[in-house]
Structure formats: structure tokens, C-alpha cells
Coordinates of C-alpha atoms and ligand atoms in Angstrom, one line a residue:
M182 CA -34.2 -230.8 136.6
I183 CA -33.2 -228.2 134.1
T184 CA -35.2 -225.0 133.8
L185 CA -36.0 -223.0 130.7
A186 CA -37.3 -219.5 130.9
L187 CA -39.6 -217.9 128.4
A188 CA -38.7 -214.2 128.1
G189 CA -39.4 -211.3 125.9
K190 CA -41.6 -208.2 125.6
P191 CA -45.2 -208.2 126.7
N192 CA -47.6 -209.6 124.0
C193 CA -45.1 -211.6 122.0
G194 CA -46.9 -214.9 123.1
K195 CA -44.9 -216.2 126.0
S196 CA -47.9 -217.3 128.0
T197 CA -49.4 -218.9 124.9
F198 CA -46.2 -220.9 124.4
F199 CA -46.1 -221.7 128.1
K200 CA -49.7 -222.8 128.2
A201 CA -49.3 -225.0 125.0
A202 CA -46.1 -226.5 126.3
T203 CA -47.4 -227.2 129.8
M204 CA -51.1 -227.3 129.3
A205 CA -51.2 -225.4 132.6
H206 CA -53.2 -222.3 133.1
A207 CA -51.4 -219.0 132.6
E208 CA -53.4 -216.0 131.8
I209 CA -53.6 -215.3 128.1
A210 CA -54.6 -211.9 127.0
N211 CA -53.8 -209.1 124.6
Y212 CA -52.4 -206.4 126.8
P213 CA -49.1 -205.8 128.6
F214 CA -48.6 -207.0 132.2
T215 CA -51.3 -209.7 132.2
T216 CA -48.7 -211.8 133.8
I217 CA -47.6 -210.0 136.9
D218 CA -45.4 -212.7 138.2
A219 CA -43.6 -215.7 136.7
N220 CA -45.5 -218.8 136.1
F221 CA -43.8 -222.0 136.8
G222 CA -44.8 -225.2 135.0
V223 CA -43.5 -228.4 133.6
G224 CA -42.9 -228.9 129.9
Y225 CA -41.2 -231.8 128.0
V226 CA -38.5 -232.5 125.6
R227 CA -39.3 -235.2 123.1
A228 CA -37.0 -238.2 122.6
V229 CA -37.2 -241.6 120.9
C230 CA -37.9 -244.2 123.6
P231 CA -35.5 -247.1 123.4
C232 CA -38.4 -249.6 124.0
R233 CA -39.3 -250.0 120.3
G234 CA -35.8 -250.9 119.2
L235 CA -35.6 -253.5 121.9
D236 CA -39.1 -254.9 121.3
L237 CA -40.2 -254.1 124.8
T238 CA -43.6 -253.0 125.9
C239 CA -43.2 -249.8 127.9
Q240 CA -45.7 -247.8 129.9
A241 CA -43.6 -244.7 130.2
C242 CA -43.8 -243.6 126.6
S243 CA -46.5 -242.7 124.1
G244 CA -46.2 -245.0 121.1
G245 CA -42.4 -244.9 121.2
I246 CA -42.2 -241.2 121.9
R247 CA -40.6 -240.4 125.2
Y248 CA -41.4 -237.0 126.8
V249 CA -38.9 -236.0 129.5
A250 CA -39.8 -233.3 131.9
V251 CA -38.1 -229.8 132.1
N252 CA -39.2 -226.8 134.2
L253 CA -40.6 -223.9 132.3
I254 CA -40.9 -220.4 133.6
D255 CA -43.2 -217.9 132.0
V256 CA -41.3 -214.7 132.9
A257 CA -43.4 -211.5 133.0
G258 CA -42.9 -209.2 130.0
L259 CA -39.7 -207.3 129.8
V260 CA -39.6 -203.8 128.4
P261 CA -36.5 -201.7 127.3
E262 CA -34.7 -200.1 130.3
A263 CA -36.0 -202.8 132.6
H264 CA -32.5 -202.9 134.2
K265 CA -33.2 -199.3 135.4
G266 CA -36.4 -200.5 137.0
K267 CA -38.8 -199.7 134.1
G268 CA -41.9 -201.8 133.7
L269 CA -41.8 -204.3 136.4
G270 CA -38.1 -203.8 136.5
N271 CA -35.6 -206.1 138.2
Q272 CA -38.3 -208.5 139.1
F273 CA -38.2 -209.9 135.5
L274 CA -34.4 -210.2 135.7
D275 CA -34.6 -211.9 139.0
H276 CA -36.7 -214.6 137.5
L277 CA -34.2 -215.1 134.7
R278 CA -31.5 -216.0 137.1
Q279 CA -33.2 -219.2 138.0
A280 CA -33.0 -220.4 134.4
D281 CA -30.4 -222.7 132.8
A282 CA -31.3 -221.2 129.4
I283 CA -33.6 -218.6 128.0
I284 CA -36.0 -218.9 125.2
H285 CA -36.4 -215.3 123.9
V286 CA -39.8 -214.9 122.3
I287 CA -40.1 -212.3 119.6
D288 CA -43.3 -211.3 117.8
A289 CA -42.2 -212.1 114.3
S290 CA -45.3 -210.6 112.8
G291 CA -44.2 -207.1 113.8
G292 CA -47.4 -206.7 115.7
T293 CA -45.8 -205.7 119.0
D294 CA -44.1 -202.3 119.4
S295 CA -40.9 -201.8 121.4
E296 CA -42.8 -201.3 124.6
G297 CA -44.9 -204.4 124.2
N298 CA -48.1 -202.8 123.0
S299 CA -50.2 -204.5 120.3
V300 CA -49.9 -202.7 117.0
E301 CA -50.9 -203.5 113.3
P302 CA -48.8 -206.5 112.2
G303 CA -45.9 -205.4 110.1
S304 CA -45.6 -201.9 111.7
H305 CA -42.7 -202.8 114.0
D306 CA -39.5 -204.3 112.8
P307 CA -38.9 -207.5 114.9
L308 CA -35.3 -207.7 114.0
G309 CA -34.7 -204.7 116.2
D310 CA -35.9 -206.8 119.2
I311 CA -33.3 -209.5 119.0
Q312 CA -30.4 -207.8 120.9
F313 CA -32.6 -206.2 123.5
L314 CA -33.0 -209.0 126.0
E315 CA -29.2 -209.8 126.0
Y316 CA -28.5 -206.1 126.5
E317 CA -31.0 -205.7 129.4
M318 CA -29.5 -208.7 131.1
A319 CA -25.9 -207.6 130.6
M320 CA -26.8 -204.1 132.0
W321 CA -28.4 -205.7 135.0
V322 CA -25.3 -207.7 135.8
Y323 CA -23.3 -204.6 135.2
G324 CA -25.4 -202.7 137.7
I325 CA -24.7 -205.3 140.3
L326 CA -21.0 -205.4 139.7
E327 CA -20.7 -201.6 139.5
K328 CA -22.1 -201.3 143.0
H329 CA -19.4 -203.6 144.4
W330 CA -16.6 -202.8 141.9
Q331 CA -14.5 -200.5 144.2
K332 CA -14.5 -203.0 146.9
I333 CA -13.8 -206.0 144.6
S334 CA -10.9 -204.3 142.8
R335 CA -9.4 -202.9 146.0
S336 CA -9.2 -206.4 147.6
A337 CA -7.8 -207.7 144.3
Q338 CA -5.1 -205.0 144.1
S339 CA -4.0 -205.8 147.6
K340 CA -3.7 -209.4 146.3
T341 CA -5.7 -210.7 149.2
Y342 CA -8.4 -212.0 147.0
P343 CA -8.5 -213.1 143.3
I344 CA -10.8 -210.7 141.4
E345 CA -12.8 -213.6 139.8
K346 CA -13.7 -214.8 143.3
G347 CA -14.9 -211.3 144.2
V348 CA -17.1 -211.2 141.0
A349 CA -18.4 -214.7 141.7
E350 CA -19.5 -213.6 145.1
A351 CA -21.1 -210.4 144.0
L352 CA -23.1 -212.5 141.5
A353 CA -23.8 -215.4 143.8
G354 CA -27.4 -216.6 143.2
L355 CA -27.5 -215.7 139.6
G356 CA -26.6 -219.2 138.5
I357 CA -23.3 -218.0 137.2
R358 CA -20.3 -220.4 137.8
E359 CA -16.7 -219.4 138.3
H360 CA -15.6 -220.9 135.0
D361 CA -18.2 -218.8 133.2
I362 CA -16.4 -215.8 134.7
T363 CA -12.9 -216.8 133.5
A364 CA -14.3 -217.7 130.1
A365 CA -16.0 -214.2 129.9
E366 CA -12.7 -212.6 131.0
T367 CA -10.9 -214.4 128.2
A368 CA -13.6 -213.4 125.7
T369 CA -13.3 -209.8 126.8
G370 CA -9.6 -209.8 126.1
V371 CA -8.9 -207.5 129.1
P372 CA -8.0 -208.8 132.5
L373 CA -10.8 -208.2 135.0
V374 CA -8.6 -206.0 137.2
K375 CA -8.2 -203.6 134.4
C376 CA -12.0 -203.6 133.5
Q377 CA -14.1 -200.5 134.1
G378 CA -17.0 -198.7 132.4
E379 CA -17.2 -199.9 128.8
T380 CA -14.9 -202.9 129.2
L381 CA -16.8 -204.0 132.2
V382 CA -20.0 -203.8 130.2
T383 CA -18.4 -205.9 127.5
F384 CA -17.4 -208.4 130.1
C385 CA -21.0 -208.6 131.4
H386 CA -22.2 -209.1 127.9
H387 CA -19.9 -212.1 127.5
L388 CA -20.8 -213.4 130.9
I389 CA -24.5 -213.4 130.1
T390 CA -24.1 -215.1 126.7
I391 CA -21.8 -217.7 128.2
S392 CA -23.8 -218.5 131.3
K393 CA -27.3 -218.3 129.9
P394 CA -27.7 -219.9 126.5
M395 CA -30.3 -218.1 124.6
L396 CA -32.5 -219.0 121.6
H397 CA -34.4 -216.3 119.8
I398 CA -37.7 -217.5 118.4
G399 CA -40.1 -215.7 116.1
N400 CA -43.6 -216.4 117.3
K401 CA -46.9 -215.6 115.5
V402 CA -45.4 -216.9 112.2
D403 CA -49.0 -217.5 111.1
E404 CA -49.5 -213.7 110.9
T405 CA -46.0 -212.9 109.5
S406 CA -45.6 -211.5 106.0
D407 CA -43.3 -213.4 103.6
A408 CA -40.9 -210.4 103.5
L409 CA -40.5 -210.6 107.3
I410 CA -40.1 -214.3 107.2
K411 CA -37.3 -213.9 104.7
R412 CA -35.6 -211.2 106.9
L413 CA -35.9 -213.2 110.1
S414 CA -34.7 -216.5 108.5
D415 CA -31.6 -214.7 107.3
A416 CA -31.0 -213.8 110.9
D417 CA -31.3 -217.5 111.8
I418 CA -34.6 -217.1 113.7
H419 CA -36.5 -220.2 114.4
F420 CA -40.3 -219.8 113.6
V421 CA -43.1 -220.7 115.9
S422 CA -46.8 -220.5 116.1
A423 CA -47.6 -221.0 119.8
A424 CA -51.3 -220.3 119.1
S425 CA -51.4 -223.2 116.6
E426 CA -49.7 -225.5 119.0
L427 CA -52.2 -224.6 121.7
A428 CA -55.1 -225.2 119.3
L429 CA -53.7 -228.6 118.4
R430 CA -53.2 -229.6 122.0
N431 CA -56.8 -228.6 122.8
A432 CA -58.1 -230.5 119.8
A433 CA -56.1 -233.5 120.8
A434 CA -57.4 -233.3 124.4
G435 CA -60.9 -233.2 123.0
Q436 CA -60.1 -236.2 120.8
L437 CA -60.8 -234.3 117.6
I438 CA -57.4 -235.0 116.2
T439 CA -54.4 -237.4 116.8
Y440 CA -51.3 -235.3 117.5
H441 CA -48.2 -235.9 119.5
P442 CA -46.4 -232.7 120.4
G443 CA -43.5 -232.3 118.0
D444 CA -45.1 -234.3 115.2
P445 CA -44.7 -232.6 111.8
S446 CA -48.5 -233.0 111.3
F447 CA -51.7 -234.4 112.7
T448 CA -54.7 -236.5 111.6
I449 CA -58.3 -235.7 112.1
A450 CA -60.2 -238.3 114.1
K451 CA -63.7 -237.9 112.7
E452 CA -64.1 -235.4 109.9
E453 CA -67.9 -235.3 110.4
T454 CA -67.7 -234.1 114.1
L455 CA -65.9 -230.9 113.1
S456 CA -67.7 -227.6 112.5
P457 CA -66.8 -225.7 109.2
G458 CA -64.8 -223.2 111.4
Q459 CA -62.8 -226.0 113.0
K460 CA -62.1 -227.6 109.7
A461 CA -60.8 -224.3 108.2
G462 CA -58.7 -223.6 111.3
L463 CA -57.1 -227.0 111.3
A464 CA -56.5 -226.7 107.5
R465 CA -54.6 -223.5 108.1
I466 CA -52.5 -225.1 110.8
K467 CA -51.8 -228.1 108.6
A468 CA -50.5 -225.8 105.9
L469 CA -48.4 -223.9 108.4
M470 CA -46.9 -227.1 109.7
E471 CA -46.0 -228.3 106.3
R472 CA -44.2 -225.0 105.6
F473 CA -42.3 -224.8 108.9
D474 CA -42.0 -228.5 109.8
G475 CA -44.4 -228.4 112.7
T476 CA -45.6 -225.5 114.9
G477 CA -42.2 -224.9 116.4
V478 CA -43.1 -225.2 120.1
Q479 CA -41.8 -228.7 120.8
Q480 CA -39.0 -228.1 118.3
T481 CA -37.9 -225.1 120.3
I482 CA -37.7 -227.0 123.5
N483 CA -35.8 -229.8 121.9
K484 CA -33.4 -227.5 120.1
M485 CA -32.7 -225.8 123.4
V486 CA -32.1 -228.9 125.4
F487 CA -30.3 -231.1 122.9
G488 CA -28.7 -228.3 120.9
E489 CA -27.8 -225.3 123.1
L490 CA -27.6 -227.2 126.4
D491 CA -25.9 -230.2 124.8
M492 CA -27.8 -232.8 126.7
I493 CA -28.6 -236.5 126.2
V494 CA -31.2 -238.9 127.6
V495 CA -30.0 -241.8 129.7
Y496 CA -32.2 -244.6 131.1
P497 CA -31.2 -246.1 134.5
V498 CA -32.6 -249.6 135.2
E499 CA -32.2 -252.0 138.1
D500 CA -32.5 -255.2 136.1
E501 CA -30.3 -255.1 133.0
N502 CA -31.8 -258.2 131.5
H503 CA -35.4 -257.0 131.5
F504 CA -34.6 -253.3 131.4
T505 CA -36.8 -252.8 134.4
D506 CA -36.8 -251.3 137.9
G507 CA -37.4 -253.4 141.0
K508 CA -41.1 -253.4 140.4
G509 CA -40.8 -254.8 136.9
R510 CA -41.6 -251.5 135.2
V511 CA -39.9 -251.2 131.8
L512 CA -37.5 -248.2 131.3
P513 CA -39.2 -246.4 134.2
D514 CA -36.9 -243.4 134.3
A515 CA -35.3 -241.0 131.7
F516 CA -32.6 -238.6 132.9
L517 CA -31.4 -235.6 131.0
M518 CA -27.6 -235.3 131.4
K519 CA -24.9 -233.1 129.9
K520 CA -23.0 -234.6 127.1
G521 CA -19.8 -236.0 128.5
S522 CA -21.4 -237.3 131.7
T523 CA -20.3 -240.6 133.1
P524 CA -22.1 -243.5 134.9
H525 CA -20.8 -242.1 138.2
D526 CA -22.5 -238.7 137.3
L527 CA -25.7 -240.7 136.6
A528 CA -25.4 -242.5 139.9
F529 CA -25.3 -239.1 141.7
Q530 CA -28.3 -237.9 139.7
V531 CA -30.3 -241.0 140.7
H532 CA -29.5 -240.4 144.4
T533 CA -26.6 -238.9 146.3
D534 CA -26.2 -242.1 148.3
I535 CA -26.1 -244.2 145.1
G536 CA -23.4 -241.9 143.8
K537 CA -21.4 -242.1 147.0
G538 CA -21.6 -245.9 147.1
F539 CA -20.9 -246.3 143.4
L540 CA -19.1 -249.5 142.5
Y541 CA -19.5 -250.0 138.8
A542 CA -22.1 -249.8 136.0
I543 CA -23.4 -252.1 133.3
D544 CA -24.4 -251.1 129.8
A545 CA -27.7 -253.0 129.7
R546 CA -27.8 -253.2 125.9
K547 CA -24.4 -254.9 125.6
K548 CA -24.6 -256.5 129.1
M549 CA -21.1 -255.3 129.6
R550 CA -19.4 -253.7 132.6
I551 CA -18.3 -250.1 131.8
R552 CA -15.7 -248.0 133.5
E553 CA -16.5 -245.2 135.9
S554 CA -15.0 -242.7 133.4
H555 CA -16.9 -244.1 130.4
V556 CA -18.7 -241.3 128.5
L557 CA -22.4 -242.0 128.3
A558 CA -24.2 -241.8 124.9
D559 CA -27.8 -240.6 124.1
G560 CA -30.2 -243.5 124.7
D561 CA -27.9 -245.5 126.9
I562 CA -29.6 -247.9 129.3
I563 CA -27.5 -248.3 132.4
K564 CA -27.6 -250.4 135.5
I565 CA -25.7 -248.9 138.4
V566 CA -24.2 -251.1 141.1
S567 CA -23.7 -249.3 144.3
T568 CA -23.2 -250.2 148.0
A569 CA -26.3 -248.0 148.7
K570 CA -29.7 -249.3 147.9
Ligands
GDP190 N1 -51.6 -215.0 115.5 C1 -51.0 -215.5 116.7 N2 -51.3 -214.9 117.8 C2 -50.7 -215.3 118.9 C3 -49.7 -216.4 118.9 N3 -49.3 -216.6 120.1 C4 -49.9 -215.7 120.9 N4 -50.8 -214.9 120.2 C5 -51.6 -213.9 120.7 O1 -50.8 -212.8 121.2 C6 -51.5 -212.2 122.3 C7 -50.5 -212.1 123.5 O2 -50.2 -213.4 123.8 P1 -49.7 -213.8 125.3 O3 -49.3 -215.3 125.2 O4 -50.6 -213.4 126.4 O5 -48.3 -212.9 125.3 P2 -47.3 -212.6 126.5 O6 -47.6 -211.2 127.0 O7 -46.0 -212.6 125.8 O8 -47.4 -213.6 127.5 C8 -52.7 -213.0 122.6 O9 -53.8 -212.3 122.0 C9 -52.4 -214.3 121.9 O10 -53.6 -215.0 121.5 C10 -49.5 -217.0 117.6 O11 -48.7 -218.0 117.5 N5 -50.1 -216.5 116.6
MG191 MG1 -47.9 -213.4 129.5

């Protein structure tokens, strides 16, 4: 399962986003270091379930909307100079290594200063926060490499060991692959053996951006001035109101409204059951959703998974005629896979043994056998035939 980390300064709304997206309980409060350790939870990407188009009745989706699970980590607030151990220091960065991609939450309203303290909205320029996370992470990687650099370059010079291998070993466990290292080396434009100081920092910067896709989102857009909205949209920031999403999910759980996460709007169930305060609150959220095309929470997760991480959803079935598993359940599973994946990759994702015993696959929509090297498309329904059961 893929893992997305929510990172950023204290107070920008990570836990609110996390709670809305997972409906789990993370502490939500208005001061730095509420979250002293990462919170792990399960959130969802939203996809169109194939059942509707096939006229099937499916138990796994919600009115044709399919939510596919992803891991979410609510990383404790990160402050500038964290790589030197400031704030909770390397602990934050250590959590980030577990992530496939990072959602960098910024307080768009300018109500959080550079240390993560709550200030009057508009008194801090959120544009200044964009580069900070990438920088902290790059410096963190640099710190690790620097410690081992002499040894790594010495063995590379004596030609006993390729330098990329040495770097990969020093960074083992950070979720960085060897081809990320060669890609970062190319981007730096200086061979790794010649890197030191500044050029090594540049290399680390490239390595971080290559190995950990990052999306910067501007939260608290409900409190953000028009001028800041303009500035941040010019910087390509995607707007979010995590608090609005949380309110909607709570209202939906209490059956006050009908809302499917990711919908551009919601409908009120029974107008007369709402207090004047609730009515006003929901009206504000409705206006915000019209302006920004939803609250941005579900949109962020989808953008990350389908955009930055370039994934598709594939549905494995056992019975290609009824689109079911062995128990007759329609479209029981949905798998997130990298674009470019093949039926054989899918077989391995279902189970290692199924992958090892892979014989061939059937495209259930077309009832056609497909080659092992066939590239899967989003929404494909696939039966795998394997010697393993
Ligand atoms: N206005 C507004 N406030 C928010 C939003 N999201 C979070 N907050 C508030 O910002 C404060 C910090 O939120 P929290 O989620 O604990 O931030 P964290 O430190 O990044 O985890 C809390 O008072 C939240 O209620 C939002 O979308 N809009
Ligand atoms: Mg928090």
C-alpha cells in the first residue's frame, strides 16, 4: 500500500487534514507540538467504480464512487533547522523516510509564523514557507552523506566500489532507490566522485525532489485574504480547507447532510433539524466549495496519487464473466498500481505465489487474453490465471 505523509510546520492544519481524511483521532489543538509522534491512519483516493458502466450491483463502492485505501502519516510539526536537531529534530525527518510522497501543508492564511506559532492571519508570508521543507530534507540527507563521505569516496577512488552503491548504502532505509541516485547525479551535472560541499548539497536537493514527490498545499483558505490567494495561486499552490472537510464529514456522519468526500458540493438532509449556527456554517462551506471546487482534501490525495505518483486503479477478479471473486462478490478488490504496470505485476501484487505461477491474464471487459507485457489501463478488470491458487 502506498504511504503519503502530511508534513509542515506546527499549526498549519496537518492533524485536521489527517483527521478529516481518515476520520481517526489525532489530537487537534492550537499550539506547537501537540502531536509528539507521527499518527498513522488510512485515507482514501477516490475513483469511479467500473460497476455502473457495466450495469452491475457492487457492494464495494458507494453509489459508483470507489474509495481505495492509502496510508497516511500525520508527521509531527517541522521547524526550520530541524536537520540540526531543532524542535523535535530528526524524528520528523525519520518519519518522512517511510513515505512514498509528501503533502506539504502550508498555512495559506499567513496565520502561522516561521516557527509554527499562531499569529494574526496575514502577518506572515506563506510563500516563504514553500521551499523550507525541501531544504530541511535535503540538508538532512546531506548530513548523513557527509558523515560517510570520506569513506564512500575513498572506496570509489580505489575503484573497488561504484560511488552510487556507496551512497545507496549510506541512505539505505530512506526509501531511496539506486536509479533515483543516478537520476539525481545527472540532474546535478557533476559526477558524484567530484561532489563535495555545495555540489553535494545540490545533489541531495535533486535526490529529495526525485525520490519523494511533494505537493505544496495552502490550507485555511477559508481565512485567507484575496491578495494572498492571488499570490499563492500564481505559485501554483492548491487550496484546501481541512477544517471545512472535517465539518462536512462530521455532518455527514450525523446524517445532517449528504456528502461523499471529493464531491464539489453537498445537500442538506433536513433543513429544519439544523440550528441557525449550523446553517450559517454550512452556507459558508458551500460558498467556499463553489469557489475552490470542493474543500481540497480529497482533491489533494487524488492529485498526489493519480498525478504526482502516476498511478491507476486495476480490479482483479476470479470470474471474468460475472466480474466476481470466488465468493460471488462483484469487483471485490481495487489495486493502485504505477502506470506502465503489466498483468504480471498485478499478479505479484495480489500474491507472490500468484505472481510466481503466472500463466496468462484475461481482460474481463473484452473477454480477451492479454500478453504478459501488456500495459494495464486505469479501470481495467483483470482475471489472472496462475498455477497457484
Ligand atoms: N480556519 C481554519 N483553521 C484551520 C483549518 N485547518 C486547521 N485549522 C486550525 O488550525 C489549528 C492547528 O490545526 P492542527 O490540525 O492541530 O495543526 P498541526 O499542528 O499542523 O497538526 C487548529 O486550531 C485548527 O482548528 C482550516 O482549514 N481553516
Ligand atoms: Mg498536529
